[in-house]
Coordinates of C-alpha atoms in Angstrom, one line a residue:
X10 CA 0.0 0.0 0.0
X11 CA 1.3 3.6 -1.0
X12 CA -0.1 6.2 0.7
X13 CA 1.1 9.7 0.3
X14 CA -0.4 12.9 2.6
X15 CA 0.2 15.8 0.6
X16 CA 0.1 19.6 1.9
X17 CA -0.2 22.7 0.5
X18 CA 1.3 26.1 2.5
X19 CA 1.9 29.5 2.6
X20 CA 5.0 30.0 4.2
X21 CA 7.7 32.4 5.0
X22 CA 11.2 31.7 6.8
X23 CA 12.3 34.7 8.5
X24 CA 15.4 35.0 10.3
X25 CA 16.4 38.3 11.5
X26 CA 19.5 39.6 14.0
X27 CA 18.5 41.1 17.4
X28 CA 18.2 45.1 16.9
X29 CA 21.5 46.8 17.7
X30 CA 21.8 47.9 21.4
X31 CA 20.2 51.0 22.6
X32 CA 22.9 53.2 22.6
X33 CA 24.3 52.1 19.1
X34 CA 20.6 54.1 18.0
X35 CA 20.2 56.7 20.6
X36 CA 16.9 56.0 21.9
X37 CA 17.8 54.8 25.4
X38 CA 17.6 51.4 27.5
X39 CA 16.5 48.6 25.5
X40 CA 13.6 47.3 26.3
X41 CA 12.2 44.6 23.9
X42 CA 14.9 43.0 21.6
X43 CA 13.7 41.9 18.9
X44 CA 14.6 38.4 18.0
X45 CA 13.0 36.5 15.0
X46 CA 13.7 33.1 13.8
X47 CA 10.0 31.6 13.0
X48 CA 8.3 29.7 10.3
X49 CA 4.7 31.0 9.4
X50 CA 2.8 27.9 7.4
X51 CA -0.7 26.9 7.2
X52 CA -0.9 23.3 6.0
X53 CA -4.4 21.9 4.1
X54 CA -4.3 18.2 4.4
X55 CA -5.2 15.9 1.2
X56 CA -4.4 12.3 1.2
X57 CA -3.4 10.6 -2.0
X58 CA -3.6 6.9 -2.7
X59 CA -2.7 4.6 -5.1
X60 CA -4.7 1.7 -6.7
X61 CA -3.5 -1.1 -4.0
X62 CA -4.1 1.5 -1.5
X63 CA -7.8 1.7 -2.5
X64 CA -8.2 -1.7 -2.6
X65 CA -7.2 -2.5 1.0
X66 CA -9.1 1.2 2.2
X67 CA -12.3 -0.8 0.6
X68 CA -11.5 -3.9 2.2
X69 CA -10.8 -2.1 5.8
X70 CA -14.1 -0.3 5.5
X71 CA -16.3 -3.6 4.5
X72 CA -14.5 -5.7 7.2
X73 CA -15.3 -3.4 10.0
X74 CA -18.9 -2.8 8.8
X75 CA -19.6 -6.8 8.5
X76 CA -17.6 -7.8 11.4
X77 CA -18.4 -4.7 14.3
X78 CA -21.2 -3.7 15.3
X79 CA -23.1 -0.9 13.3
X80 CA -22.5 1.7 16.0
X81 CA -18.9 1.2 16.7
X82 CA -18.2 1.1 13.0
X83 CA -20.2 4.3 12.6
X84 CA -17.9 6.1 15.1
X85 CA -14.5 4.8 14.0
X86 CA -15.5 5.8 10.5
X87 CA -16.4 9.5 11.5
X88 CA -13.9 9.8 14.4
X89 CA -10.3 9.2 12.5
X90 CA -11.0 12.0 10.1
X91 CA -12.1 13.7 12.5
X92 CA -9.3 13.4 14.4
X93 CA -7.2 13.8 11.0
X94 CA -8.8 17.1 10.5
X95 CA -8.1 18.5 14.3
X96 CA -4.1 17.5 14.4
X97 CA -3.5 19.2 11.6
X98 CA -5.5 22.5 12.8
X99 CA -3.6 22.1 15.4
X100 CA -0.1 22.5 13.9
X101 CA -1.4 25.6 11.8
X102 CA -2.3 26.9 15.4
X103 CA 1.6 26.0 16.5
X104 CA 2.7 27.4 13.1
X105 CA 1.9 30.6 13.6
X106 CA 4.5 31.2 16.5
X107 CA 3.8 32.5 19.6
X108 CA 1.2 35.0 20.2
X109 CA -1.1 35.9 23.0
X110 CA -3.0 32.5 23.1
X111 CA -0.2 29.4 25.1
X112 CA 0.8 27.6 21.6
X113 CA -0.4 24.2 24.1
X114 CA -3.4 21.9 23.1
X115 CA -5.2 23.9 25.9
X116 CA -4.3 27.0 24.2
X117 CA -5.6 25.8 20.7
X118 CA -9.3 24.5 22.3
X119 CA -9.3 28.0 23.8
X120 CA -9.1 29.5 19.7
X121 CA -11.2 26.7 18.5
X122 CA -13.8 27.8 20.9
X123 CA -13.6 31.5 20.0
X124 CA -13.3 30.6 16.4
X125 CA -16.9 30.1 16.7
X126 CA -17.6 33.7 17.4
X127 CA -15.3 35.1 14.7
X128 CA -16.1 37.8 12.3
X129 CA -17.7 36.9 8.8
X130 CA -16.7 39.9 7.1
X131 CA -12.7 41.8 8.9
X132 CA -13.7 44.2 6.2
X133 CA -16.7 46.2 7.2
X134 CA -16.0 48.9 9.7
X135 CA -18.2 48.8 13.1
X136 CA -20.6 51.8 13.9
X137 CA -19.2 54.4 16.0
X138 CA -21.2 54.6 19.4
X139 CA -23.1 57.5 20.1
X140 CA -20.6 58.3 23.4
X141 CA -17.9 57.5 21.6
X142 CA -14.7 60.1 22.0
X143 CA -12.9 61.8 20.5
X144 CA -16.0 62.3 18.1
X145 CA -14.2 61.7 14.7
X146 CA -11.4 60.2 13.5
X147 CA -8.2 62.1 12.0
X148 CA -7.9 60.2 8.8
X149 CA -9.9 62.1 6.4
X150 CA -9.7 65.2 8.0
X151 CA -6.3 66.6 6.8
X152 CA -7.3 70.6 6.4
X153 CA -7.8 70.1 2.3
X154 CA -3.9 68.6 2.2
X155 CA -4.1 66.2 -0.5
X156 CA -1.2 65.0 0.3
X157 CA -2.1 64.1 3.9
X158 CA -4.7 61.8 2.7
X159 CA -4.0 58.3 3.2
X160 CA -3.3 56.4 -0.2
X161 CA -4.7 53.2 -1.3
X162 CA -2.4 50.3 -0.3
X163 CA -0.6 48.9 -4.0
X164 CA -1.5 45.3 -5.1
X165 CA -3.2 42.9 -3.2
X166 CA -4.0 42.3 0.2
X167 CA -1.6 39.4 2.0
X168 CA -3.0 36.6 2.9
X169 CA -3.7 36.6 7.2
X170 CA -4.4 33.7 9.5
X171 CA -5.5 32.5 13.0
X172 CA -7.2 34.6 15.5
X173 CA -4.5 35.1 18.8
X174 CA -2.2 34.9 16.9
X175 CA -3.3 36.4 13.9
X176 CA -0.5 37.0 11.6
X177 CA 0.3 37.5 7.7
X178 CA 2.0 34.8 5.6
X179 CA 3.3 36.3 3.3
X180 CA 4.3 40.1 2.2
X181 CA 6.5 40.7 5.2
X182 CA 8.3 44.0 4.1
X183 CA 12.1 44.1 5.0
X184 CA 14.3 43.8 8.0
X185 CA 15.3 47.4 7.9
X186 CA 11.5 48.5 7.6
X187 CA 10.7 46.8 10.8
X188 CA 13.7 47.7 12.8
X189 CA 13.2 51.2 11.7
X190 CA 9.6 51.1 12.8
X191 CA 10.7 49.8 16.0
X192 CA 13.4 52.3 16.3
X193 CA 10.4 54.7 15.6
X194 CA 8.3 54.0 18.3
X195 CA 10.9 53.7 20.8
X196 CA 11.8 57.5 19.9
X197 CA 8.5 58.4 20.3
X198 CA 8.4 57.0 23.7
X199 CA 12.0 58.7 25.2
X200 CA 11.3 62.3 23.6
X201 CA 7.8 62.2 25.1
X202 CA 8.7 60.5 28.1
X203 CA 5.4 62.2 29.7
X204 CA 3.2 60.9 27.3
X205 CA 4.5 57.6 25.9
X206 CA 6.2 54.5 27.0
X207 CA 7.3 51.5 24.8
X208 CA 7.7 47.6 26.8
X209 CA 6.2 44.7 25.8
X210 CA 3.0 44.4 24.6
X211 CA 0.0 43.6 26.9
X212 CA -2.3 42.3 24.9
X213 CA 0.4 40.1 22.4
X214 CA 2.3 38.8 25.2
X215 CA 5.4 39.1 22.6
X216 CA 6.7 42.0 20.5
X217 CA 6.9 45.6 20.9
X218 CA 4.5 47.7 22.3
X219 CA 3.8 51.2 22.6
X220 CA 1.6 52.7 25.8
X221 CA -0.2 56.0 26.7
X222 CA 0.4 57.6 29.9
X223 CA -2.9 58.9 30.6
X224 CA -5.6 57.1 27.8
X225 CA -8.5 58.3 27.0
X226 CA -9.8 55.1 26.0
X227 CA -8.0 52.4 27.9
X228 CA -7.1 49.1 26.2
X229 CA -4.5 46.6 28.1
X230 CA -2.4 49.3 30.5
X231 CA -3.0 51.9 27.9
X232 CA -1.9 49.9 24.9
X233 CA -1.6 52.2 21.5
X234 CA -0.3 49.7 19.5
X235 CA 2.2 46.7 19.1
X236 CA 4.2 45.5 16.6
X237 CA 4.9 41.6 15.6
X238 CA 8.5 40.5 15.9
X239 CA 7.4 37.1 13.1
X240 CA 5.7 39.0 10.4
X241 CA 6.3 42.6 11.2
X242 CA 2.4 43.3 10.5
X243 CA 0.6 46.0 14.1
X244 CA -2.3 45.7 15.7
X245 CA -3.6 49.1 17.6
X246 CA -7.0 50.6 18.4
X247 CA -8.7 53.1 16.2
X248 CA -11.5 55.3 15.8
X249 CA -14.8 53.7 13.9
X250 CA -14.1 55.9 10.9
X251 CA -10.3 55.9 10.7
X252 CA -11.0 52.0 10.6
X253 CA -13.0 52.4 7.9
X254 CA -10.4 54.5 6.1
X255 CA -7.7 51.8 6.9
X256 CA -9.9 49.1 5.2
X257 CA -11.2 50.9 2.6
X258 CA -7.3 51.6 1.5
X259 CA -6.3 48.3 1.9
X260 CA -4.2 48.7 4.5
X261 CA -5.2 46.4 7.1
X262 CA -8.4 44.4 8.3
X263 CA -10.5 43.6 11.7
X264 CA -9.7 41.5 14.3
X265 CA -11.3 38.3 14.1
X266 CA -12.6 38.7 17.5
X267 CA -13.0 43.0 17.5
X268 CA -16.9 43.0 18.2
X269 CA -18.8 43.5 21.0
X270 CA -21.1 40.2 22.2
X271 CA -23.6 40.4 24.6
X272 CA -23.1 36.6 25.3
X273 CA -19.7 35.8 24.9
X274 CA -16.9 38.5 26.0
X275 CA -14.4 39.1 23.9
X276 CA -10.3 39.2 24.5
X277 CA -10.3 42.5 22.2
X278 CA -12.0 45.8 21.6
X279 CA -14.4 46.2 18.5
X280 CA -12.3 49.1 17.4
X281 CA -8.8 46.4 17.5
X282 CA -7.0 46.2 13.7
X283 CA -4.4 44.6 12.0
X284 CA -2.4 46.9 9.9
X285 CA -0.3 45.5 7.6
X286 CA 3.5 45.1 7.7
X287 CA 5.4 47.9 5.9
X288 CA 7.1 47.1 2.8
X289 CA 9.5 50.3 2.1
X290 CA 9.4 53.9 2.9
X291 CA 6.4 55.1 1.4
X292 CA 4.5 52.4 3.1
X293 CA 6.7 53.1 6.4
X294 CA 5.4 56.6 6.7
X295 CA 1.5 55.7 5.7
X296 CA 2.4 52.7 8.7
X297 CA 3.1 55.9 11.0
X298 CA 0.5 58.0 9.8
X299 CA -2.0 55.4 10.8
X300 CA -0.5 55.1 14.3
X301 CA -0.6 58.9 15.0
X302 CA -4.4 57.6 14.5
X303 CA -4.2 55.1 17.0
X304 CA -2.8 57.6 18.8
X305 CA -5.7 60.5 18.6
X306 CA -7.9 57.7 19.4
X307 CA -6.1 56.1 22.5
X308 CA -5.9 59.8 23.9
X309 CA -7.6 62.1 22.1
X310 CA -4.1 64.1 21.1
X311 CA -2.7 64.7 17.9
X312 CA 1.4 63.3 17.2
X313 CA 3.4 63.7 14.6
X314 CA 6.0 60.8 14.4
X315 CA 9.1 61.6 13.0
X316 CA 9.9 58.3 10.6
X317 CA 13.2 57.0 11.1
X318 CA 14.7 55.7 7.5
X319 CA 15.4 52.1 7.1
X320 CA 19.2 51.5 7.0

């Protein structure tokens, strides 16, 4: 018998050095270095046989239906694909990398449980509440500067998986985009030490994260936004409308779990995005641009980030 389990997959393998120390970049202490070495793959199983292999699959199935009784040979025939079908969601879970969610078997019936409750459609922004503040978002409203607006995203969208974590597969961007972005925040946070503060993220267990001082809107300690050592892709808070700016661009999408349930209570805020990872300058700054959002959001202030340029 000859029986070959073929997969298909989207994967990436990323390898990156740890960020140079803090005062090889001026920004002060280090306090999340950034170490990647990850494989992001989502496997869908097929099984492929042969004629023998047929043969003996027809004889298996016939014995057990003539020989067991109907109930038992009803179960075994349902269970082992069954079965079949959950290991292998279980090592797309593990091949995401680690994320906010324990990458244990506990951690993936936790997901599979939640994936219940996911979002249909990342793509449709929610409604802004009626108490909602600050009132609007900052996105559109750039004074009549054309050149403020944000820009639609070029070619298509990456292709994004699992829930916590939730991460791109492919489209990653460059190691100098996401150190510089890093580099970025952690300016932000030491020339507005009164304001900001970058450390871990809250909500990602993993990753760089930056914090408000005094939110308006308070998500995880005050969690802005964070930024995903594997992929490189963010996820951060916005207003209602920004978000529907950001998706309408193609620039990012909803949180699988960002809505508000009156039965079940979800991990994230209905306002929680993934932006996609940066792929060179231009798409650096628009990156920035939409965390000054996040920003005006989280504490109802406008920012301007000054970009540092990828080396």
């Amino acid at each position: 018998m000859s029986v070959a389990i073929t997969t298909s997959s989207a994967s990436q393998l990323l390898h990156e050095e740890p960020i140079a120390s803090s005062n090889a970049c001026g920004v002060g202490p280090e306090l999340d270095q950034a170490v990647v070495s990850c494989i992001l793959k989502q496997e869908a199983i097929s099984v492929t046989l042969d004629g023998p292999a047929i043969f003996i699959v027809s004889m298996t199935l016939t014995l057990i239906i003539h020989f067991l009784e109907p109930k038992i040979a009803e179960t075994l025939i349902v269970i082992v694909p069954i079965l079949l079908l959950v290991r292998n969601d279980y090592h797309n879970f593990l091949g995401l990398g680690p994320g906010g969610t324990p990458s244990t078997f506990q951690g993936y019936v936790r997901i599979a449980w939640l994936r219940l409750w996911a979002l249909r459609d990342p793509f449709t922004a929610p409604e802004p509440r009626p108490n909602t503040l600050p009132r609007r978002g900052i996105l559109r409203q750039e004074g009549g500067d054309l050149s403020r607006l944000l820009p639609y995203r070029p070619g298509p969208r990456p292709h994004v998986a699992g829930i916590a974590p939730q991460r791109q597969l492919d489209q990653h961007g460059t190691v100098p985009h996401y150190h510089a972005l890093r580099t970025t925040l952690k300016k932000l946070a030491v020339t507005n030490p009164a304001r900001f503060g970058t450390a871990r993220s809250c909500l990602e267990k993993h990753g760089l994260g930056l914090f408000a001082r005094h939110p308006l809107n308070v998500s995880c300690n005050g969690e802005i936004c964070h930024v995903h050592d594997s992929d490189h892709s963010l996820h951060m808070n916005l207003h209602p409308e920004d978000i529907r700016e950001v998706l309408a661009k193609g620039w990012g999408q909803r949180h699988p779990l960002a809505w508000k349930g009156r039965l079940v209570r979800m991990p994230v805020p209905e306002e929680f995005v993934m932006v996609y990872a940066p792929r060179d300058d231009h798409e650096l700054k628009i990156v920035c641009r939409i965390i000054e959002a996040a920003i005006w959001y989280v504490v109802s202030e406008r920012t301007d980030i000054q970009v540092e340029r990828a080396a």
